[in-house]
Amino acid sequence: MRSLSTAAGLRVRRRRRAFVVVAVVVLIHGVPPPFQMVNLGASSGKKSLNTVTLIFKLPYYTQWGQSLLIAGSELALGSWNVKQGLALSPVHQGNELVWSGRVSVATGFTSEYNNYVVDDNKNVLRSESGEKRKLVLPEGIQDGDVIEIHDWWQDASEALFLRSAFKNVIFNGTENAKREVQSASLNKSLDAEDTVVQFIISCPRLGAGFTVVVTGSNPQLGNWRAQDGLKLNYVGDSIWKANWVSSLEFGPNREVDLDLSSSKPSRYVLLSDGALRESPWRGAGVAVPMFSIRSSEDLGVGEFLDLKLLVDWAVNSGFHLVQLLPINDTSVHGMWWDSYPYSSLSVFALHPLYLRVQALSDAIPGDVKDGISQAKKQLDQKDVDYEAALATKLSIARKIFKLEKDKVLNSSSFKQFLSENEEWLKPYAAFCFLRDFFETSDHSQWGRFSQFSKEKLDKIVSEGTLHHDIICFHYYIQYHLHMQLSESAAYARKKKVILKGDLPIGVDRNSVDTWVYPTLFRMNTATGAPPDYFDKNGQNWGFPTYNWEEMSKDNYGWWRARLTQMAKYFTAYRIDHILGFFRIWELPDHAATGLVGKFRPSIALSQEELLGEGLWDFDRMSRPYIRQEILEEKFGSFWTVIAANFLNEYNKQCYEFQEDCNTEKRIIAKLKTSSERSLWLEKEDSIWRGLFDLIQNIVLIRDPEDSTKFYPWFNLEDTSSFGNLDEHIKNVLRRLCYDYYFARQENLWRQNALKTLPVLLNSSDMLACGEDLGLIPACVHPVMQELGLIGLRIQRMPSEPNLEFGIPSQYSYMTVCAPSCHDCSTLRAWWEEDEGRRSRFYKTVVGSDDEPPSRCTPEVVHFIVQQHFDAPSMWAIFPLQDLLALKDKYTTRPAQEETINDPTHPKHYWRFRVHVTLESLLDDKDIQATIKDLVTSSGRSFPGKEDGVEESEVKLAQVQLNGKA
């Protein structure tokens, strides 16, 4: 429990009695929404010219050089200009630092406002999260009255339970939704010496038959008898309030500290307490890619309407959440490469792959039905045949479109869809037409259509053209995808299951978005990740990096539109590679691997700085270090062939790459196209690896846009270029390398994230989770905590140093925990692929010195899964493959075949399909019962539990008043 304030103060003498006032609020698995003061009396609708004094009070510990201020919508609070806001002053009161400030306003004053932490120049360092606070002064106040507003800082984590995932899904339909809204106004007139104290508490999932009362040791508050306490009224939005009129003398140990600096004491005290979750809400979910789902109705790949079956299975298993991979259209190459779900053709369009063609019409001709039945049999394979499944669906859809296009395109439902989505839908349809016409998605090859313009778009999509039916077909497909996904999303909400989507960090460089908004992207660069757990050579995803400076000009409108679109279907989402919003690993577009990178933004090593450290030979350190002895060691007697075809000797026994192969991509191209290819054909793989080693043999990367800036090579100590430097230079480079990667950037990266991430979070009402795996800067977790972002913990990838395996029981609350994810092997495969690691896990985590089983038995799976269910993490979300491994029946398939992605393979085929149908899983009551037992025994919430709060979980808001005679 926590008191509203703990401040010692002077005694106020009004009557011959003294009281100590302590206010304590305990919440029921929830948090208060933005504090709103409502009228304490009847409203006349008239504003008075009389003035009252507002005193704001907020306990908050700041760091040196920081202060607090209030900015709001009205002139008295700066009109949202923080620099003109109300500055607060700190006073130590007991163990707290309380910031306070006063302002005089008219009695009819209303305003929205927020609290801010600022530096000495009033630059915002931190702002409150959640919706803006709303202040409405009570009617009936008199000229000169003093009103105290006691606030608590609104942390982002405290607002999570007001996100749509909880408000509109999990807690939707709880008793609060059915309660009659009551007034919190006074029912008596005030005496001259009365003070009104208003108590506020949020109970978002209060069960039927329960109410909220304030109890205390004072007779007015029931002498600790709940039945005689002060009953709070429900005022809407899960908020309960009550007003208490006090004619008391406040003693020196009071907890509610009234301001005495004015001649007239406070007339009203409004108390808003922060969140307190003694028993934090915890839930569980299942993760599976959309394409991996198998049902009796699909055509070789999961479909949006299959989600209704998956939701039913989730509910039966005790899950509140279903997590998917990205579902946007990825049809860039017209082949199986497009199975990669994170390389979108459009961040707005849905993928036609997930369309159920049987649901396109109620009047499908018999021959088309026969074709669907035949296709269903042909595509019912072990894995997804991406190309065949997509081609088949589009072919069938075209036949149905020809029959019913006039009916659908003239329907009010379609017209509304087109009107609401035309800003992205028309460019998408035009792009698809031009892609197919020019037989490439590379819009730089489209002649006069290479440069997008509104005028050109209007001509392409205008009615009356020969290709207008093609344009309308793309509208038609997106319309039906929208309808089918919306149907499943509504079904999930009804069943109290959150649909969690995935927000990819990048877009394909040949996409609708780069065509329409080219200035938002740095098209001469690529996005990736430095060497980490997933790949010691780093990753190169190929996406262009973002031009954040350009995006900021319209307050990141592209991102806001993207999140708004996503929120039509999802109530939670995963931010892919959230580290990219702090800094991105940027590679030149000529790179093929992920090693030739630097962080953007970052503070480079300047030429002046290097000279000051005694480093001057910049060409030596920034060019590939190639000497004859290195060539002989790497290629043996074949080195002369390599030198003759790929290198020039610029000094004796010193070599550089020829211009036609002086980048990684050029090396690959020359190896494939050279007229001398027959010389190395039989050992081409070893040759390209050797050439890549040569071109990567550097210690500094020179900035291509500023030749006076340098970046340390990530693995510089592993290069022979570094090994051949003298010890002084080595030591300097080691220190500078560490400083670049782990020290000098932290404040810059923090500021960058605080500019971009809040825009995402404020663009929708969805619950946000961040994938924070990899090389994690020190600033990441504090910023995520500040913004209320839920992190990710994978046991085999601990964020703590010097740990091989994470300890789920020690995870923080604001996390999602999981034994595996789509970017690594499944639990079964991980267990069976490394005997030494398996033994270490068995000893350190299981706590046994016995020989572990070589096979990942259901007993092993149960132990690991239970660890995660029992973890303190808000969410435990499990890949479906790991859950099915709880039963021998589902482990007959080789474990390696259940892997979704191999991050070390840039052209991995994303095609895994669950080997049993959802209908079969729904019929298997045993595994559903096993999983639900794990959910319930861990104390996690499950669908149906919120319909009534167990009595043991209910805690009343208490206000303790210890009276003295």
mmCIF file of N, CA and C in Angstrom, residues 472-560:
data_model
loop_
_atom_site.group_PDB
_atom_site.id
_atom_site.type_symbol
_atom_site.label_atom_id
_atom_site.label_comp_id
_atom_site.label_asym_id
_atom_site.label_seq_id
_atom_site.Cartn_x
_atom_site.Cartn_y
_atom_site.Cartn_z
ATOM 1 N N CYS A 472 -9.301 -2.315 -60.542
ATOM 2 C CA CYS A 472 -10.424 -2.664 -59.669
ATOM 3 C C CYS A 472 -10.254 -4.043 -59.046
ATOM 4 N N PHE A 473 -9.594 -4.938 -59.744
ATOM 5 C CA PHE A 473 -9.362 -6.268 -59.176
ATOM 6 C C PHE A 473 -8.506 -6.166 -57.910
ATOM 7 N N HIS A 474 -7.509 -5.305 -57.930
ATOM 8 C CA HIS A 474 -6.678 -5.128 -56.734
ATOM 9 C C HIS A 474 -7.489 -4.487 -55.604
ATOM 10 N N TYR A 475 -8.384 -3.545 -55.960
ATOM 11 C CA TYR A 475 -9.300 -3.005 -54.948
ATOM 12 C C TYR A 475 -10.142 -4.134 -54.344
ATOM 13 N N TYR A 476 -10.676 -4.954 -55.238
ATOM 14 C CA TYR A 476 -11.581 -6.047 -54.854
ATOM 15 C C TYR A 476 -10.898 -7.023 -53.890
ATOM 16 N N ILE A 477 -9.671 -7.403 -54.192
ATOM 17 C CA ILE A 477 -8.937 -8.337 -53.335
ATOM 18 C C ILE A 477 -8.699 -7.719 -51.961
ATOM 19 N N GLN A 478 -8.275 -6.458 -51.935
ATOM 20 C CA GLN A 478 -8.027 -5.808 -50.649
ATOM 21 C C GLN A 478 -9.306 -5.631 -49.849
ATOM 22 N N TYR A 479 -10.395 -5.379 -50.531
ATOM 23 C CA TYR A 479 -11.687 -5.243 -49.848
ATOM 24 C C TYR A 479 -12.064 -6.535 -49.141
ATOM 25 N N HIS A 480 -11.956 -7.649 -49.846
ATOM 26 C CA HIS A 480 -12.328 -8.925 -49.241
ATOM 27 C C HIS A 480 -11.344 -9.343 -48.152
ATOM 28 N N LEU A 481 -10.071 -9.053 -48.337
ATOM 29 C CA LEU A 481 -9.108 -9.325 -47.265
ATOM 30 C C LEU A 481 -9.470 -8.541 -46.010
ATOM 31 N N HIS A 482 -9.837 -7.286 -46.207
ATOM 32 C CA HIS A 482 -10.252 -6.437 -45.089
ATOM 33 C C HIS A 482 -11.481 -7.018 -44.397
ATOM 34 N N MET A 483 -12.464 -7.433 -45.172
ATOM 35 C CA MET A 483 -13.691 -7.966 -44.593
ATOM 36 C C MET A 483 -13.422 -9.259 -43.822
ATOM 37 N N GLN A 484 -12.586 -10.122 -44.378
ATOM 38 C CA GLN A 484 -12.330 -11.407 -43.728
ATOM 39 C C GLN A 484 -11.499 -11.237 -42.458
ATOM 40 N N LEU A 485 -10.481 -10.381 -42.505
ATOM 41 C CA LEU A 485 -9.673 -10.153 -41.305
ATOM 42 C C LEU A 485 -10.497 -9.418 -40.245
ATOM 43 N N SER A 486 -11.325 -8.488 -40.659
ATOM 44 C CA SER A 486 -12.177 -7.772 -39.710
ATOM 45 C C SER A 486 -13.136 -8.720 -39.013
ATOM 46 N N GLU A 487 -13.663 -9.678 -39.751
ATOM 47 C CA GLU A 487 -14.567 -10.669 -39.154
ATOM 48 C C GLU A 487 -13.860 -11.472 -38.073
ATOM 49 N N SER A 488 -12.645 -11.911 -38.356
ATOM 50 C CA SER A 488 -11.884 -12.679 -37.365
ATOM 51 C C SER A 488 -11.469 -11.818 -36.188
ATOM 52 N N ALA A 489 -11.104 -10.562 -36.461
ATOM 53 C CA ALA A 489 -10.702 -9.657 -35.373
ATOM 54 C C ALA A 489 -11.872 -9.397 -34.431
ATOM 55 N N ALA A 490 -13.073 -9.193 -34.979
ATOM 56 C CA ALA A 490 -14.252 -8.979 -34.146
ATOM 57 C C ALA A 490 -14.562 -10.230 -33.331
ATOM 58 N N TYR A 491 -14.380 -11.382 -33.935
ATOM 59 C CA TYR A 491 -14.614 -12.640 -33.219
ATOM 60 C C TYR A 491 -13.638 -12.783 -32.055
ATOM 61 N N ALA A 492 -12.398 -12.430 -32.279
ATOM 62 C CA ALA A 492 -11.397 -12.514 -31.210
ATOM 63 C C ALA A 492 -11.755 -11.581 -30.065
ATOM 64 N N ARG A 493 -12.159 -10.358 -30.377
ATOM 65 C CA ARG A 493 -12.546 -9.412 -29.324
ATOM 66 C C ARG A 493 -13.718 -9.946 -28.509
ATOM 67 N N LYS A 494 -14.670 -10.528 -29.207
ATOM 68 C CA LYS A 494 -15.840 -11.088 -28.523
ATOM 69 C C LYS A 494 -15.430 -12.193 -27.555
ATOM 70 N N LYS A 495 -14.400 -12.949 -27.932
ATOM 71 C CA LYS A 495 -13.940 -14.064 -27.103
ATOM 72 C C LYS A 495 -12.885 -13.631 -26.089
ATOM 73 N N LYS A 496 -12.637 -12.331 -26.004
ATOM 74 C CA LYS A 496 -11.654 -11.758 -25.074
ATOM 75 C C LYS A 496 -10.230 -12.231 -25.383
ATOM 76 N N VAL A 497 -9.943 -12.319 -26.665
ATOM 77 C CA VAL A 497 -8.605 -12.700 -27.122
ATOM 78 C C VAL A 497 -8.005 -11.538 -27.906
ATOM 79 N N ILE A 498 -6.828 -11.121 -27.513
ATOM 80 C CA ILE A 498 -6.096 -10.051 -28.195
ATOM 81 C C ILE A 498 -5.463 -10.611 -29.466
ATOM 82 N N LEU A 499 -5.640 -9.916 -30.573
ATOM 83 C CA LEU A 499 -4.859 -10.206 -31.782
ATOM 84 C C LEU A 499 -3.653 -9.282 -31.782
ATOM 85 N N LYS A 500 -2.474 -9.869 -31.784
ATOM 86 C CA LYS A 500 -1.238 -9.094 -31.741
ATOM 87 C C LYS A 500 -0.542 -9.171 -33.095
ATOM 88 N N GLY A 501 -0.336 -8.011 -33.703
ATOM 89 C CA GLY A 501 0.322 -7.947 -34.994
ATOM 90 C C GLY A 501 1.811 -7.697 -34.861
ATOM 91 N N ASP A 502 2.455 -7.474 -35.990
ATOM 92 C CA ASP A 502 3.908 -7.292 -36.030
ATOM 93 C C ASP A 502 4.218 -6.121 -36.954
ATOM 94 N N LEU A 503 5.010 -5.164 -36.435
ATOM 95 C CA LEU A 503 5.377 -3.957 -37.190
ATOM 96 C C LEU A 503 6.810 -4.089 -37.676
ATOM 97 N N PRO A 504 7.032 -4.459 -38.939
ATOM 98 C CA PRO A 504 8.396 -4.641 -39.443
ATOM 99 C C PRO A 504 9.207 -3.350 -39.385
ATOM 100 N N ILE A 505 10.517 -3.481 -39.188
ATOM 101 C CA ILE A 505 11.388 -2.321 -39.091
ATOM 102 C C ILE A 505 11.617 -1.672 -40.449
ATOM 103 N N GLY A 506 11.438 -2.416 -41.544
ATOM 104 C CA GLY A 506 11.756 -1.846 -42.852
ATOM 105 C C GLY A 506 10.699 -2.145 -43.902
ATOM 106 N N VAL A 507 10.928 -1.594 -45.081
ATOM 107 C CA VAL A 507 10.110 -1.889 -46.257
ATOM 108 C C VAL A 507 11.060 -2.253 -47.395
ATOM 109 N N ASP A 508 10.566 -3.011 -48.341
ATOM 110 C CA ASP A 508 11.395 -3.358 -49.490
ATOM 111 C C ASP A 508 11.747 -2.090 -50.268
ATOM 112 N N ARG A 509 12.978 -2.057 -50.785
ATOM 113 C CA ARG A 509 13.379 -0.852 -51.519
ATOM 114 C C ARG A 509 12.577 -0.700 -52.806
ATOM 115 N N ASN A 510 12.014 -1.790 -53.334
ATOM 116 C CA ASN A 510 11.146 -1.723 -54.508
ATOM 117 C C ASN A 510 9.697 -1.891 -54.059
ATOM 118 N N SER A 511 9.202 -0.903 -53.354
ATOM 119 C CA SER A 511 7.872 -0.994 -52.763
ATOM 120 C C SER A 511 7.031 0.213 -53.126
ATOM 121 N N VAL A 512 5.746 0.111 -52.844
ATOM 122 C CA VAL A 512 4.842 1.237 -53.059
ATOM 123 C C VAL A 512 5.304 2.442 -52.238
ATOM 124 N N ASP A 513 5.757 2.179 -51.022
ATOM 125 C CA ASP A 513 6.111 3.271 -50.120
ATOM 126 C C ASP A 513 7.335 4.043 -50.597
ATOM 127 N N THR A 514 8.336 3.342 -51.112
ATOM 128 C CA THR A 514 9.518 4.056 -51.619
ATOM 129 C C THR A 514 9.221 4.757 -52.949
ATOM 130 N N TRP A 515 8.236 4.271 -53.666
ATOM 131 C CA TRP A 515 7.832 4.914 -54.922
ATOM 132 C C TRP A 515 7.062 6.204 -54.634
ATOM 133 N N VAL A 516 6.131 6.141 -53.679
ATOM 134 C CA VAL A 516 5.273 7.290 -53.394
ATOM 135 C C VAL A 516 5.981 8.313 -52.509
ATOM 136 N N TYR A 517 6.799 7.824 -51.554
ATOM 137 C CA TYR A 517 7.453 8.719 -50.588
ATOM 138 C C TYR A 517 8.978 8.539 -50.627
ATOM 139 N N PRO A 518 9.615 8.789 -51.758
ATOM 140 C CA PRO A 518 11.051 8.503 -51.876
ATOM 141 C C PRO A 518 11.919 9.308 -50.916
ATOM 142 N N THR A 519 11.481 10.497 -50.528
ATOM 143 C CA THR A 519 12.321 11.327 -49.651
ATOM 144 C C THR A 519 12.349 10.815 -48.213
ATOM 145 N N LEU A 520 11.460 9.893 -47.883
ATOM 146 C CA LEU A 520 11.432 9.357 -46.523
ATOM 147 C C LEU A 520 12.465 8.256 -46.308
ATOM 148 N N PHE A 521 13.165 7.862 -47.382
ATOM 149 C CA PHE A 521 14.089 6.742 -47.300
ATOM 150 C C PHE A 521 15.456 7.126 -47.858
ATOM 151 N N ARG A 522 16.491 6.542 -47.276
ATOM 152 C CA ARG A 522 17.857 6.720 -47.775
ATOM 153 C C ARG A 522 18.145 5.550 -48.717
ATOM 154 N N MET A 523 17.871 5.790 -49.989
ATOM 155 C CA MET A 523 17.845 4.698 -50.948
ATOM 156 C C MET A 523 19.234 4.148 -51.311
ATOM 157 N N ASN A 524 20.281 4.853 -50.931
ATOM 158 C CA ASN A 524 21.636 4.359 -51.206
ATOM 159 C C ASN A 524 22.198 3.575 -50.025
ATOM 160 N N THR A 525 21.326 3.175 -49.104
ATOM 161 C CA THR A 525 21.765 2.433 -47.922
ATOM 162 C C THR A 525 20.903 1.191 -47.738
ATOM 163 N N ALA A 526 21.329 0.352 -46.818
ATOM 164 C CA ALA A 526 20.569 -0.842 -46.464
ATOM 165 C C ALA A 526 20.543 -0.988 -44.948
ATOM 166 N N THR A 527 19.509 -1.630 -44.453
ATOM 167 C CA THR A 527 19.320 -1.858 -43.023
ATOM 168 C C THR A 527 19.769 -3.259 -42.652
ATOM 169 N N GLY A 528 20.334 -3.395 -41.455
ATOM 170 C CA GLY A 528 20.730 -4.716 -40.985
ATOM 171 C C GLY A 528 20.964 -4.712 -39.492
ATOM 172 N N ALA A 529 21.760 -5.657 -39.030
ATOM 173 C CA ALA A 529 22.100 -5.758 -37.616
ATOM 174 C C ALA A 529 23.558 -6.176 -37.506
ATOM 175 N N PRO A 530 24.266 -5.661 -36.504
ATOM 176 C CA PRO A 530 25.669 -6.061 -36.317
ATOM 177 C C PRO A 530 25.745 -7.498 -35.825
ATOM 178 N N PRO A 531 26.935 -8.070 -35.811
ATOM 179 C CA PRO A 531 27.063 -9.446 -35.323
ATOM 180 C C PRO A 531 26.451 -9.603 -33.934
ATOM 181 N N ASP A 532 25.685 -10.689 -33.762
ATOM 182 C CA ASP A 532 25.041 -10.952 -32.482
ATOM 183 C C ASP A 532 24.731 -12.430 -32.375
ATOM 184 N N TYR A 533 23.820 -12.762 -31.448
ATOM 185 C CA TYR A 533 23.455 -14.162 -31.221
ATOM 186 C C TYR A 533 22.982 -14.821 -32.505
ATOM 187 N N PHE A 534 22.221 -14.102 -33.326
ATOM 188 C CA PHE A 534 21.616 -14.696 -34.502
ATOM 189 C C PHE A 534 22.629 -14.994 -35.599
ATOM 190 N N ASP A 535 23.635 -14.138 -35.745
ATOM 191 C CA ASP A 535 24.586 -14.314 -36.841
ATOM 192 C C ASP A 535 25.881 -13.578 -36.511
ATOM 193 N N LYS A 536 26.976 -14.327 -36.431
ATOM 194 C CA LYS A 536 28.271 -13.718 -36.093
ATOM 195 C C LYS A 536 28.785 -12.815 -37.203
ATOM 196 N N ASN A 537 28.210 -12.926 -38.395
ATOM 197 C CA ASN A 537 28.606 -12.065 -39.512
ATOM 198 C C ASN A 537 27.672 -10.881 -39.706
ATOM 199 N N GLY A 538 26.757 -10.680 -38.752
ATOM 200 C CA GLY A 538 25.794 -9.604 -38.908
ATOM 201 C C GLY A 538 24.721 -9.963 -39.920
ATOM 202 N N GLN A 539 23.768 -9.102 -40.060
ATOM 203 C CA GLN A 539 22.666 -9.345 -40.996
ATOM 204 C C GLN A 539 22.472 -8.135 -41.902
ATOM 205 N N ASN A 540 22.120 -8.421 -43.137
ATOM 206 C CA ASN A 540 21.815 -7.381 -44.120
ATOM 207 C C ASN A 540 20.425 -7.669 -44.672
ATOM 208 N N TRP A 541 19.449 -6.874 -44.227
ATOM 209 C CA TRP A 541 18.066 -7.118 -44.632
ATOM 210 C C TRP A 541 17.718 -6.456 -45.962
ATOM 211 N N GLY A 542 18.546 -5.548 -46.409
ATOM 212 C CA GLY A 542 18.328 -4.943 -47.709
ATOM 213 C C GLY A 542 17.387 -3.757 -47.743
ATOM 214 N N PHE A 543 16.657 -3.497 -46.659
ATOM 215 C CA PHE A 543 15.731 -2.363 -46.658
ATOM 216 C C PHE A 543 16.512 -1.047 -46.640
ATOM 217 N N PRO A 544 16.024 -0.030 -47.324
ATOM 218 C CA PRO A 544 16.658 1.287 -47.163
ATOM 219 C C PRO A 544 16.417 1.810 -45.750
ATOM 220 N N THR A 545 17.356 2.546 -45.207
ATOM 221 C CA THR A 545 17.147 3.129 -43.876
ATOM 222 C C THR A 545 16.224 4.345 -44.007
ATOM 223 N N TYR A 546 15.702 4.772 -42.870
ATOM 224 C CA TYR A 546 14.745 5.877 -42.861
ATOM 225 C C TYR A 546 15.448 7.229 -42.804
ATOM 226 N N ASN A 547 14.865 8.188 -43.471
ATOM 227 C CA ASN A 547 15.302 9.578 -43.388
ATOM 228 C C ASN A 547 14.457 10.243 -42.295
ATOM 229 N N TRP A 548 14.898 10.069 -41.053
ATOM 230 C CA TRP A 548 14.111 10.543 -39.912
ATOM 231 C C TRP A 548 13.936 12.053 -39.941
ATOM 232 N N GLU A 549 14.933 12.762 -40.426
ATOM 233 C CA GLU A 549 14.828 14.216 -40.478
ATOM 234 C C GLU A 549 13.658 14.635 -41.374
ATOM 235 N N GLU A 550 13.529 13.965 -42.512
ATOM 236 C CA GLU A 550 12.433 14.279 -43.427
ATOM 237 C C GLU A 550 11.090 13.841 -42.833
ATOM 238 N N MET A 551 11.080 12.684 -42.206
ATOM 239 C CA MET A 551 9.841 12.182 -41.606
ATOM 240 C C MET A 551 9.311 13.110 -40.524
ATOM 241 N N SER A 552 10.217 13.761 -39.818
ATOM 242 C CA SER A 552 9.794 14.619 -38.703
ATOM 243 C C SER A 552 9.066 15.870 -39.174
ATOM 244 N N LYS A 553 9.199 16.228 -40.455
ATOM 245 C CA LYS A 553 8.624 17.484 -40.943
ATOM 246 C C LYS A 553 7.100 17.495 -40.878
ATOM 247 N N ASP A 554 6.470 16.331 -40.975
ATOM 248 C CA ASP A 554 5.015 16.274 -40.819
ATOM 249 C C ASP A 554 4.643 15.446 -39.592
ATOM 250 N N ASN A 555 5.555 15.491 -38.604
ATOM 251 C CA ASN A 555 5.342 14.763 -37.351
ATOM 252 C C ASN A 555 5.137 13.274 -37.609
ATOM 253 N N TYR A 556 5.954 12.736 -38.519
ATOM 254 C CA TYR A 556 5.999 11.298 -38.788
ATOM 255 C C TYR A 556 4.641 10.781 -39.272
ATOM 256 N N GLY A 557 4.053 11.505 -40.220
ATOM 257 C CA GLY A 557 2.728 11.162 -40.725
ATOM 258 C C GLY A 557 2.641 9.769 -41.307
ATOM 259 N N TRP A 558 3.705 9.318 -41.991
ATOM 260 C CA TRP A 558 3.698 7.979 -42.588
ATOM 261 C C TRP A 558 3.575 6.921 -41.501
ATOM 262 N N TRP A 559 4.309 7.090 -40.407
ATOM 263 C CA TRP A 559 4.231 6.151 -39.294
ATOM 264 C C TRP A 559 2.854 6.199 -38.644
ATOM 265 N N ARG A 560 2.315 7.391 -38.458
ATOM 266 C CA ARG A 560 1.018 7.513 -37.807
ATOM 267 C C ARG A 560 -0.081 6.839 -38.632
#
